[in-house]
Amino acid sequence: MKLCSHFLLTLCLLGSGAVGAADLQSEGRALMSEGEAGAASKKFAEAARMNPFDASALNNQAVAYAAQGENEKALNLLERAVKLAPNRNDIAANLTEMRNWVARYAPQIKLKEPSQPVINVYPQADIPPEPPALWKK
């Protein structure tokens, strides 16, 4: 009986992390709808701490930051969220809108240029160059 109760308690505690992050996101969205961007931002940040690879949490936190006028932080979070979830059109649209807004109204914030692929690194084909003399035996 004691083993069964410990097992159930362990299951409840393990399951609470996933439910906790979703609950935090729900609470944050409710706070945003009430106009409480600061409190919502804290909820979204806590959800992102629970799962730093959750693009939705980063996106929501960025929206809350933008509502508070923290545009540079919002832009950085949106760029991270797009890298984590490149197929999410809603996050990509938020990033595009944020970049356009920053370019128009906050030119002091430096926009990150998307990195371009390096072309012709090895002009003689795909053969790497010879190693430096110190590396040769």
PDB file of N, CA and C in Angstrom, residues 15-114:
ATOM      1  N   GLY A  15       4.181  14.579 -13.605  1.00  0.00           N
ATOM      2  CA  GLY A  15       3.227  15.151 -14.541  1.00  0.00           C
ATOM      3  C   GLY A  15       2.984  16.629 -14.330  1.00  0.00           C
ATOM      4  N   SER A  16       3.288  17.133 -13.160  1.00  0.00           N
ATOM      5  CA  SER A  16       2.983  18.528 -12.868  1.00  0.00           C
ATOM      6  C   SER A  16       3.838  19.493 -13.661  1.00  0.00           C
ATOM      7  N   GLY A  17       5.034  19.102 -14.105  1.00  0.00           N
ATOM      8  CA  GLY A  17       5.889  20.003 -14.868  1.00  0.00           C
ATOM      9  C   GLY A  17       5.278  20.371 -16.201  1.00  0.00           C
ATOM     10  N   ALA A  18       4.793  19.386 -16.943  1.00  0.00           N
ATOM     11  CA  ALA A  18       4.196  19.657 -18.246  1.00  0.00           C
ATOM     12  C   ALA A  18       2.905  20.444 -18.096  1.00  0.00           C
ATOM     13  N   VAL A  19       2.100  20.069 -17.141  1.00  0.00           N
ATOM     14  CA  VAL A  19       0.849  20.786 -16.909  1.00  0.00           C
ATOM     15  C   VAL A  19       1.156  22.188 -16.414  1.00  0.00           C
ATOM     16  N   GLY A  20       2.196  22.337 -15.603  1.00  0.00           N
ATOM     17  CA  GLY A  20       2.554  23.643 -15.071  1.00  0.00           C
ATOM     18  C   GLY A  20       2.912  24.634 -16.157  1.00  0.00           C
ATOM     19  N   ALA A  21       3.675  24.199 -17.166  1.00  0.00           N
ATOM     20  CA  ALA A  21       4.061  25.097 -18.252  1.00  0.00           C
ATOM     21  C   ALA A  21       2.833  25.524 -19.052  1.00  0.00           C
ATOM     22  N   ALA A  22       1.942  24.580 -19.321  1.00  0.00           N
ATOM     23  CA  ALA A  22       0.717  24.912 -20.059  1.00  0.00           C
ATOM     24  C   ALA A  22      -0.163  25.851 -19.235  1.00  0.00           C
ATOM     25  N   ASP A  23      -0.233  25.600 -17.929  1.00  0.00           N
ATOM     26  CA  ASP A  23      -1.025  26.471 -17.057  1.00  0.00           C
ATOM     27  C   ASP A  23      -0.452  27.886 -17.036  1.00  0.00           C
ATOM     28  N   LEU A  24       0.876  27.978 -16.982  1.00  0.00           N
ATOM     29  CA  LEU A  24       1.509  29.294 -16.977  1.00  0.00           C
ATOM     30  C   LEU A  24       1.203  30.050 -18.264  1.00  0.00           C
ATOM     31  N   GLN A  25       1.227  29.333 -19.384  1.00  0.00           N
ATOM     32  CA  GLN A  25       0.905  29.977 -20.662  1.00  0.00           C
ATOM     33  C   GLN A  25      -0.543  30.463 -20.667  1.00  0.00           C
ATOM     34  N   SER A  26      -1.446  29.633 -20.151  1.00  0.00           N
ATOM     35  CA  SER A  26      -2.866  30.025 -20.096  1.00  0.00           C
ATOM     36  C   SER A  26      -3.061  31.241 -19.196  1.00  0.00           C
ATOM     37  N   GLU A  27      -2.395  31.226 -18.043  1.00  0.00           N
ATOM     38  CA  GLU A  27      -2.490  32.371 -17.131  1.00  0.00           C
ATOM     39  C   GLU A  27      -1.927  33.622 -17.787  1.00  0.00           C
ATOM     40  N   GLY A  28      -0.816  33.473 -18.490  1.00  0.00           N
ATOM     41  CA  GLY A  28      -0.216  34.613 -19.176  1.00  0.00           C
ATOM     42  C   GLY A  28      -1.127  35.183 -20.252  1.00  0.00           C
ATOM     43  N   ARG A  29      -1.761  34.314 -21.025  1.00  0.00           N
ATOM     44  CA  ARG A  29      -2.688  34.793 -22.060  1.00  0.00           C
ATOM     45  C   ARG A  29      -3.881  35.512 -21.427  1.00  0.00           C
ATOM     46  N   ALA A  30      -4.364  34.990 -20.301  1.00  0.00           N
ATOM     47  CA  ALA A  30      -5.478  35.651 -19.610  1.00  0.00           C
ATOM     48  C   ALA A  30      -5.052  37.036 -19.121  1.00  0.00           C
ATOM     49  N   LEU A  31      -3.845  37.127 -18.584  1.00  0.00           N
ATOM     50  CA  LEU A  31      -3.345  38.422 -18.116  1.00  0.00           C
ATOM     51  C   LEU A  31      -3.169  39.395 -19.283  1.00  0.00           C
ATOM     52  N   MET A  32      -2.697  38.902 -20.425  1.00  0.00           N
ATOM     53  CA  MET A  32      -2.546  39.769 -21.599  1.00  0.00           C
ATOM     54  C   MET A  32      -3.903  40.308 -22.043  1.00  0.00           C
ATOM     55  N   SER A  33      -4.925  39.457 -22.017  1.00  0.00           N
ATOM     56  CA  SER A  33      -6.257  39.905 -22.446  1.00  0.00           C
ATOM     57  C   SER A  33      -6.828  40.952 -21.492  1.00  0.00           C
ATOM     58  N   GLU A  34      -6.346  40.950 -20.243  1.00  0.00           N
ATOM     59  CA  GLU A  34      -6.778  41.952 -19.265  1.00  0.00           C
ATOM     60  C   GLU A  34      -5.901  43.201 -19.305  1.00  0.00           C
ATOM     61  N   GLY A  35      -4.885  43.215 -20.172  1.00  0.00           N
ATOM     62  CA  GLY A  35      -4.009  44.372 -20.285  1.00  0.00           C
ATOM     63  C   GLY A  35      -2.852  44.373 -19.309  1.00  0.00           C
ATOM     64  N   GLU A  36      -2.610  43.271 -18.641  1.00  0.00           N
ATOM     65  CA  GLU A  36      -1.529  43.157 -17.660  1.00  0.00           C
ATOM     66  C   GLU A  36      -0.293  42.543 -18.324  1.00  0.00           C
ATOM     67  N   ALA A  37       0.360  43.304 -19.202  1.00  0.00           N
ATOM     68  CA  ALA A  37       1.491  42.776 -19.972  1.00  0.00           C
ATOM     69  C   ALA A  37       2.679  42.426 -19.080  1.00  0.00           C
ATOM     70  N   GLY A  38       2.926  43.199 -18.043  1.00  0.00           N
ATOM     71  CA  GLY A  38       4.055  42.925 -17.149  1.00  0.00           C
ATOM     72  C   GLY A  38       3.910  41.605 -16.421  1.00  0.00           C
ATOM     73  N   ALA A  39       2.740  41.378 -15.859  1.00  0.00           N
ATOM     74  CA  ALA A  39       2.494  40.117 -15.153  1.00  0.00           C
ATOM     75  C   ALA A  39       2.473  38.949 -16.130  1.00  0.00           C
ATOM     76  N   ALA A  40       1.916  39.172 -17.317  1.00  0.00           N
ATOM     77  CA  ALA A  40       1.883  38.112 -18.332  1.00  0.00           C
ATOM     78  C   ALA A  40       3.292  37.744 -18.765  1.00  0.00           C
ATOM     79  N   SER A  41       4.142  38.750 -18.904  1.00  0.00           N
ATOM     80  CA  SER A  41       5.528  38.503 -19.306  1.00  0.00           C
ATOM     81  C   SER A  41       6.237  37.601 -18.306  1.00  0.00           C
ATOM     82  N   LYS A  42       5.962  37.809 -17.027  1.00  0.00           N
ATOM     83  CA  LYS A  42       6.570  36.964 -15.992  1.00  0.00           C
ATOM     84  C   LYS A  42       6.084  35.524 -16.104  1.00  0.00           C
ATOM     85  N   LYS A  43       4.806  35.341 -16.397  1.00  0.00           N
ATOM     86  CA  LYS A  43       4.259  33.982 -16.557  1.00  0.00           C
ATOM     87  C   LYS A  43       4.896  33.290 -17.761  1.00  0.00           C
ATOM     88  N   PHE A  44       5.003  34.026 -18.876  1.00  0.00           N
ATOM     89  CA  PHE A  44       5.595  33.437 -20.075  1.00  0.00           C
ATOM     90  C   PHE A  44       7.078  33.135 -19.865  1.00  0.00           C
ATOM     91  N   ALA A  45       7.774  34.006 -19.130  1.00  0.00           N
ATOM     92  CA  ALA A  45       9.193  33.765 -18.847  1.00  0.00           C
ATOM     93  C   ALA A  45       9.364  32.514 -17.996  1.00  0.00           C
ATOM     94  N   GLU A  46       8.473  32.330 -17.041  1.00  0.00           N
ATOM     95  CA  GLU A  46       8.539  31.136 -16.199  1.00  0.00           C
ATOM     96  C   GLU A  46       8.267  29.873 -17.025  1.00  0.00           C
ATOM     97  N   ALA A  47       7.311  29.962 -17.948  1.00  0.00           N
ATOM     98  CA  ALA A  47       7.024  28.822 -18.833  1.00  0.00           C
ATOM     99  C   ALA A  47       8.228  28.531 -19.723  1.00  0.00           C
ATOM    100  N   ALA A  48       8.899  29.575 -20.196  1.00  0.00           N
ATOM    101  CA  ALA A  48      10.087  29.388 -21.041  1.00  0.00           C
ATOM    102  C   ALA A  48      11.246  28.810 -20.234  1.00  0.00           C
ATOM    103  N   ARG A  49      11.331  29.146 -18.954  1.00  0.00           N
ATOM    104  CA  ARG A  49      12.374  28.550 -18.112  1.00  0.00           C
ATOM    105  C   ARG A  49      12.121  27.059 -17.921  1.00  0.00           C
ATOM    106  N   MET A  50      10.854  26.676 -17.841  1.00  0.00           N
ATOM    107  CA  MET A  50      10.527  25.256 -17.687  1.00  0.00           C
ATOM    108  C   MET A  50      10.887  24.473 -18.949  1.00  0.00           C
ATOM    109  N   ASN A  51      10.718  25.099 -20.115  1.00  0.00           N
ATOM    110  CA  ASN A  51      11.075  24.470 -21.380  1.00  0.00           C
ATOM    111  C   ASN A  51      11.643  25.545 -22.305  1.00  0.00           C
ATOM    112  N   PRO A  52      12.978  25.729 -22.298  1.00  0.00           N
ATOM    113  CA  PRO A  52      13.584  26.789 -23.101  1.00  0.00           C
ATOM    114  C   PRO A  52      13.470  26.563 -24.606  1.00  0.00           C
ATOM    115  N   PHE A  53      12.993  25.389 -25.026  1.00  0.00           N
ATOM    116  CA  PHE A  53      12.847  25.100 -26.448  1.00  0.00           C
ATOM    117  C   PHE A  53      11.396  25.213 -26.908  1.00  0.00           C
ATOM    118  N   ASP A  54      10.545  25.821 -26.091  1.00  0.00           N
ATOM    119  CA  ASP A  54       9.139  26.009 -26.434  1.00  0.00           C
ATOM    120  C   ASP A  54       8.990  27.330 -27.182  1.00  0.00           C
ATOM    121  N   ALA A  55       8.834  27.232 -28.490  1.00  0.00           N
ATOM    122  CA  ALA A  55       8.739  28.429 -29.320  1.00  0.00           C
ATOM    123  C   ALA A  55       7.496  29.252 -28.987  1.00  0.00           C
ATOM    124  N   SER A  56       6.417  28.599 -28.589  1.00  0.00           N
ATOM    125  CA  SER A  56       5.192  29.327 -28.236  1.00  0.00           C
ATOM    126  C   SER A  56       5.405  30.207 -27.009  1.00  0.00           C
ATOM    127  N   ALA A  57       6.114  29.678 -26.020  1.00  0.00           N
ATOM    128  CA  ALA A  57       6.381  30.471 -24.815  1.00  0.00           C
ATOM    129  C   ALA A  57       7.240  31.685 -25.156  1.00  0.00           C
ATOM    130  N   LEU A  58       8.246  31.484 -26.011  1.00  0.00           N
ATOM    131  CA  LEU A  58       9.100  32.606 -26.411  1.00  0.00           C
ATOM    132  C   LEU A  58       8.309  33.632 -27.214  1.00  0.00           C
ATOM    133  N   ASN A  59       7.454  33.156 -28.113  1.00  0.00           N
ATOM    134  CA  ASN A  59       6.623  34.051 -28.905  1.00  0.00           C
ATOM    135  C   ASN A  59       5.699  34.862 -28.002  1.00  0.00           C
ATOM    136  N   ASN A  60       5.045  34.189 -27.068  1.00  0.00           N
ATOM    137  CA  ASN A  60       4.125  34.888 -26.168  1.00  0.00           C
ATOM    138  C   ASN A  60       4.855  35.895 -25.292  1.00  0.00           C
ATOM    139  N   GLN A  61       6.043  35.522 -24.833  1.00  0.00           N
ATOM    140  CA  GLN A  61       6.816  36.459 -24.020  1.00  0.00           C
ATOM    141  C   GLN A  61       7.231  37.668 -24.860  1.00  0.00           C
ATOM    142  N   ALA A  62       7.565  37.436 -26.120  1.00  0.00           N
ATOM    143  CA  ALA A  62       7.932  38.541 -27.006  1.00  0.00           C
ATOM    144  C   ALA A  62       6.756  39.494 -27.212  1.00  0.00           C
ATOM    145  N   VAL A  63       5.565  38.948 -27.378  1.00  0.00           N
ATOM    146  CA  VAL A  63       4.374  39.790 -27.542  1.00  0.00           C
ATOM    147  C   VAL A  63       4.151  40.630 -26.283  1.00  0.00           C
ATOM    148  N   ALA A  64       4.354  40.028 -25.124  1.00  0.00           N
ATOM    149  CA  ALA A  64       4.195  40.769 -23.866  1.00  0.00           C
ATOM    150  C   ALA A  64       5.260  41.858 -23.744  1.00  0.00           C
ATOM    151  N   TYR A  65       6.499  41.544 -24.125  1.00  0.00           N
ATOM    152  CA  TYR A  65       7.554  42.561 -24.094  1.00  0.00           C
ATOM    153  C   TYR A  65       7.224  43.717 -25.036  1.00  0.00           C
ATOM    154  N   ALA A  66       6.752  43.396 -26.232  1.00  0.00           N
ATOM    155  CA  ALA A  66       6.414  44.444 -27.194  1.00  0.00           C
ATOM    156  C   ALA A  66       5.302  45.336 -26.650  1.00  0.00           C
ATOM    157  N   ALA A  67       4.347  44.750 -25.959  1.00  0.00           N
ATOM    158  CA  ALA A  67       3.261  45.536 -25.366  1.00  0.00           C
ATOM    159  C   ALA A  67       3.775  46.483 -24.286  1.00  0.00           C
ATOM    160  N   GLN A  68       4.911  46.135 -23.674  1.00  0.00           N
ATOM    161  CA  GLN A  68       5.511  46.983 -22.640  1.00  0.00           C
ATOM    162  C   GLN A  68       6.507  47.980 -23.223  1.00  0.00           C
ATOM    163  N   GLY A  69       6.751  47.912 -24.531  1.00  0.00           N
ATOM    164  CA  GLY A  69       7.718  48.798 -25.164  1.00  0.00           C
ATOM    165  C   GLY A  69       9.140  48.271 -25.135  1.00  0.00           C
ATOM    166  N   GLU A  70       9.333  47.031 -24.736  1.00  0.00           N
ATOM    167  CA  GLU A  70      10.661  46.401 -24.688  1.00  0.00           C
ATOM    168  C   GLU A  70      10.919  45.744 -26.046  1.00  0.00           C
ATOM    169  N   ASN A  71      11.080  46.578 -27.070  1.00  0.00           N
ATOM    170  CA  ASN A  71      11.106  46.088 -28.443  1.00  0.00           C
ATOM    171  C   ASN A  71      12.341  45.266 -28.769  1.00  0.00           C
ATOM    172  N   GLU A  72      13.486  45.645 -28.243  1.00  0.00           N
ATOM    173  CA  GLU A  72      14.705  44.891 -28.543  1.00  0.00           C
ATOM    174  C   GLU A  72      14.641  43.487 -27.946  1.00  0.00           C
ATOM    175  N   LYS A  73      14.155  43.382 -26.719  1.00  0.00           N
ATOM    176  CA  LYS A  73      13.990  42.063 -26.099  1.00  0.00           C
ATOM    177  C   LYS A  73      12.985  41.228 -26.888  1.00  0.00           C
ATOM    178  N   ALA A  74      11.898  41.858 -27.307  1.00  0.00           N
ATOM    179  CA  ALA A  74      10.879  41.147 -28.084  1.00  0.00           C
ATOM    180  C   ALA A  74      11.457  40.631 -29.392  1.00  0.00           C
ATOM    181  N   LEU A  75      12.238  41.455 -30.050  1.00  0.00           N
ATOM    182  CA  LEU A  75      12.847  41.058 -31.321  1.00  0.00           C
ATOM    183  C   LEU A  75      13.789  39.875 -31.135  1.00  0.00           C
ATOM    184  N   ASN A  76      14.609  39.922 -30.094  1.00  0.00           N
ATOM    185  CA  ASN A  76      15.536  38.813 -29.831  1.00  0.00           C
ATOM    186  C   ASN A  76      14.787  37.510 -29.539  1.00  0.00           C
ATOM    187  N   LEU A  77      13.723  37.588 -28.754  1.00  0.00           N
ATOM    188  CA  LEU A  77      12.946  36.386 -28.448  1.00  0.00           C
ATOM    189  C   LEU A  77      12.267  35.827 -29.692  1.00  0.00           C
ATOM    190  N   LEU A  78      11.751  36.699 -30.539  1.00  0.00           N
ATOM    191  CA  LEU A  78      11.103  36.227 -31.762  1.00  0.00           C
ATOM    192  C   LEU A  78      12.106  35.564 -32.699  1.00  0.00           C
ATOM    193  N   GLU A  79      13.319  36.107 -32.754  1.00  0.00           N
ATOM    194  CA  GLU A  79      14.343  35.480 -33.596  1.00  0.00           C
ATOM    195  C   GLU A  79      14.689  34.088 -33.081  1.00  0.00           C
ATOM    196  N   ARG A  80      14.769  33.940 -31.767  1.00  0.00           N
ATOM    197  CA  ARG A  80      15.013  32.606 -31.192  1.00  0.00           C
ATOM    198  C   ARG A  80      13.848  31.667 -31.481  1.00  0.00           C
ATOM    199  N   ALA A  81      12.627  32.166 -31.336  1.00  0.00           N
ATOM    200  CA  ALA A  81      11.445  31.330 -31.559  1.00  0.00           C
ATOM    201  C   ALA A  81      11.370  30.845 -33.002  1.00  0.00           C
ATOM    202  N   VAL A  82      11.715  31.711 -33.951  1.00  0.00           N
ATOM    203  CA  VAL A  82      11.686  31.310 -35.362  1.00  0.00           C
ATOM    204  C   VAL A  82      12.737  30.245 -35.637  1.00  0.00           C
ATOM    205  N   LYS A  83      13.889  30.350 -34.987  1.00  0.00           N
ATOM    206  CA  LYS A  83      14.918  29.315 -35.165  1.00  0.00           C
ATOM    207  C   LYS A  83      14.449  27.979 -34.601  1.00  0.00           C
ATOM    208  N   LEU A  84      13.717  28.020 -33.501  1.00  0.00           N
ATOM    209  CA  LEU A  84      13.223  26.784 -32.888  1.00  0.00           C
ATOM    210  C   LEU A  84      12.066  26.168 -33.672  1.00  0.00           C
ATOM    211  N   ALA A  85      11.242  27.010 -34.272  1.00  0.00           N
ATOM    212  CA  ALA A  85      10.069  26.513 -35.003  1.00  0.00           C
ATOM    213  C   ALA A  85       9.953  27.246 -36.342  1.00  0.00           C
ATOM    214  N   PRO A  86      10.814  26.908 -37.303  1.00  0.00           N
ATOM    215  CA  PRO A  86      10.805  27.643 -38.574  1.00  0.00           C
ATOM    216  C   PRO A  86       9.529  27.454 -39.395  1.00  0.00           C
ATOM    217  N   ASN A  87       8.746  26.438 -39.113  1.00  0.00           N
ATOM    218  CA  ASN A  87       7.521  26.182 -39.880  1.00  0.00           C
ATOM    219  C   ASN A  87       6.288  26.854 -39.289  1.00  0.00           C
ATOM    220  N   ARG A  88       6.447  27.533 -38.163  1.00  0.00           N
ATOM    221  CA  ARG A  88       5.306  28.212 -37.536  1.00  0.00           C
ATOM    222  C   ARG A  88       5.104  29.573 -38.203  1.00  0.00           C
ATOM    223  N   ASN A  89       4.068  29.669 -39.027  1.00  0.00           N
ATOM    224  CA  ASN A  89       3.803  30.902 -39.767  1.00  0.00           C
ATOM    225  C   ASN A  89       3.410  32.055 -38.854  1.00  0.00           C
ATOM    226  N   ASP A  90       2.740  31.760 -37.740  1.00  0.00           N
ATOM    227  CA  ASP A  90       2.330  32.828 -36.833  1.00  0.00           C
ATOM    228  C   ASP A  90       3.539  33.498 -36.190  1.00  0.00           C
ATOM    229  N   ILE A  91       4.529  32.703 -35.817  1.00  0.00           N
ATOM    230  CA  ILE A  91       5.731  33.267 -35.201  1.00  0.00           C
ATOM    231  C   ILE A  91       6.539  34.037 -36.243  1.00  0.00           C
ATOM    232  N   ALA A  92       6.645  33.480 -37.452  1.00  0.00           N
ATOM    233  CA  ALA A  92       7.365  34.174 -38.529  1.00  0.00           C
ATOM    234  C   ALA A  92       6.683  35.502 -38.862  1.00  0.00           C
ATOM    235  N   ALA A  93       5.355  35.516 -38.855  1.00  0.00           N
ATOM    236  CA  ALA A  93       4.620  36.758 -39.122  1.00  0.00           C
ATOM    237  C   ALA A  93       4.867  37.781 -38.017  1.00  0.00           C
ATOM    238  N   ASN A  94       4.906  37.338 -36.766  1.00  0.00           N
ATOM    239  CA  ASN A  94       5.208  38.254 -35.663  1.00  0.00           C
ATOM    240  C   ASN A  94       6.602  38.844 -35.813  1.00  0.00           C
ATOM    241  N   LEU A  95       7.571  38.002 -36.197  1.00  0.00           N
ATOM    242  CA  LEU A  95       8.938  38.493 -36.379  1.00  0.00           C
ATOM    243  C   LEU A  95       8.997  39.510 -37.514  1.00  0.00           C
ATOM    244  N   THR A  96       8.351  39.217 -38.628  1.00  0.00           N
ATOM    245  CA  THR A  96       8.342  40.152 -39.761  1.00  0.00           C
ATOM    246  C   THR A  96       7.701  41.473 -39.363  1.00  0.00           C
ATOM    247  N   GLU A  97       6.581  41.401 -38.672  1.00  0.00           N
ATOM    248  CA  GLU A  97       5.898  42.617 -38.233  1.00  0.00           C
ATOM    249  C   GLU A  97       6.768  43.412 -37.257  1.00  0.00           C
ATOM    250  N   MET A  98       7.437  42.714 -36.346  1.00  0.00           N
ATOM    251  CA  MET A  98       8.302  43.389 -35.373  1.00  0.00           C
ATOM    252  C   MET A  98       9.491  44.039 -36.070  1.00  0.00           C
ATOM    253  N   ARG A  99      10.092  43.338 -37.026  1.00  0.00           N
ATOM    254  CA  ARG A  99      11.217  43.927 -37.769  1.00  0.00           C
ATOM    255  C   ARG A  99      10.778  45.172 -38.526  1.00  0.00           C
ATOM    256  N   ASN A 100       9.625  45.110 -39.180  1.00  0.00           N
ATOM    257  CA  ASN A 100       9.120  46.274 -39.914  1.00  0.00           C
ATOM    258  C   ASN A 100       8.854  47.440 -38.974  1.00  0.00           C
ATOM    259  N   TRP A 101       8.268  47.160 -37.809  1.00  0.00           N
ATOM    260  CA  TRP A 101       7.982  48.222 -36.850  1.00  0.00           C
ATOM    261  C   TRP A 101       9.278  48.854 -36.349  1.00  0.00           C
ATOM    262  N   VAL A 102      10.251  48.010 -36.014  1.00  0.00           N
ATOM    263  CA  VAL A 102      11.529  48.522 -35.509  1.00  0.00           C
ATOM    264  C   VAL A 102      12.229  49.354 -36.576  1.00  0.00           C
ATOM    265  N   ALA A 103      12.230  48.883 -37.813  1.00  0.00           N
ATOM    266  CA  ALA A 103      12.884  49.633 -38.887  1.00  0.00           C
ATOM    267  C   ALA A 103      12.233  50.999 -39.085  1.00  0.00           C
ATOM    268  N   ARG A 104      10.933  51.070 -38.900  1.00  0.00           N
ATOM    269  CA  ARG A 104      10.221  52.321 -39.120  1.00  0.00           C
ATOM    270  C   ARG A 104      10.277  53.255 -37.913  1.00  0.00           C
ATOM    271  N   TYR A 105      10.077  52.727 -36.707  1.00  0.00           N
ATOM    272  CA  TYR A 105       9.899  53.586 -35.540  1.00  0.00           C
ATOM    273  C   TYR A 105      11.029  53.544 -34.518  1.00  0.00           C
ATOM    274  N   ALA A 106      11.911  52.582 -34.615  1.00  0.00           N
ATOM    275  CA  ALA A 106      13.013  52.480 -33.643  1.00  0.00           C
ATOM    276  C   ALA A 106      14.312  52.138 -34.368  1.00  0.00           C
ATOM    277  N   PRO A 107      14.785  53.051 -35.218  1.00  0.00           N
ATOM    278  CA  PRO A 107      15.984  52.735 -36.008  1.00  0.00           C
ATOM    279  C   PRO A 107      17.251  52.570 -35.168  1.00  0.00           C
ATOM    280  N   GLN A 108      17.221  52.991 -33.904  1.00  0.00           N
ATOM    281  CA  GLN A 108      18.397  52.825 -33.053  1.00  0.00           C
ATOM    282  C   GLN A 108      18.639  51.358 -32.708  1.00  0.00           C
ATOM    283  N   ILE A 109      17.621  50.509 -32.847  1.00  0.00           N
ATOM    284  CA  ILE A 109      17.785  49.075 -32.602  1.00  0.00           C
ATOM    285  C   ILE A 109      18.353  48.453 -33.864  1.00  0.00           C
ATOM    286  N   LYS A 110      19.489  47.814 -33.731  1.00  0.00           N
ATOM    287  CA  LYS A 110      20.147  47.194 -34.878  1.00  0.00           C
ATOM    288  C   LYS A 110      19.480  45.862 -35.196  1.00  0.00           C
ATOM    289  N   LEU A 111      18.998  45.739 -36.415  1.00  0.00           N
ATOM    290  CA  LEU A 111      18.401  44.484 -36.858  1.00  0.00           C
ATOM    291  C   LEU A 111      19.505  43.523 -37.261  1.00  0.00           C
ATOM    292  N   LYS A 112      19.336  42.269 -36.888  1.00  0.00           N
ATOM    293  CA  LYS A 112      20.297  41.247 -37.286  1.00  0.00           C
ATOM    294  C   LYS A 112      20.007  40.849 -38.720  1.00  0.00           C
ATOM    295  N   GLU A 113      21.050  40.875 -39.522  1.00  0.00           N
ATOM    296  CA  GLU A 113      20.893  40.437 -40.904  1.00  0.00           C
ATOM    297  C   GLU A 113      20.909  38.923 -40.939  1.00  0.00           C
ATOM    298  N   PRO A 114      20.020  38.324 -41.724  1.00  0.00           N
ATOM    299  CA  PRO A 114      20.066  36.863 -41.832  1.00  0.00           C
ATOM    300  C   PRO A 114      21.393  36.430 -42.436  1.00  0.00           C
TER     301      PRO A 114
END
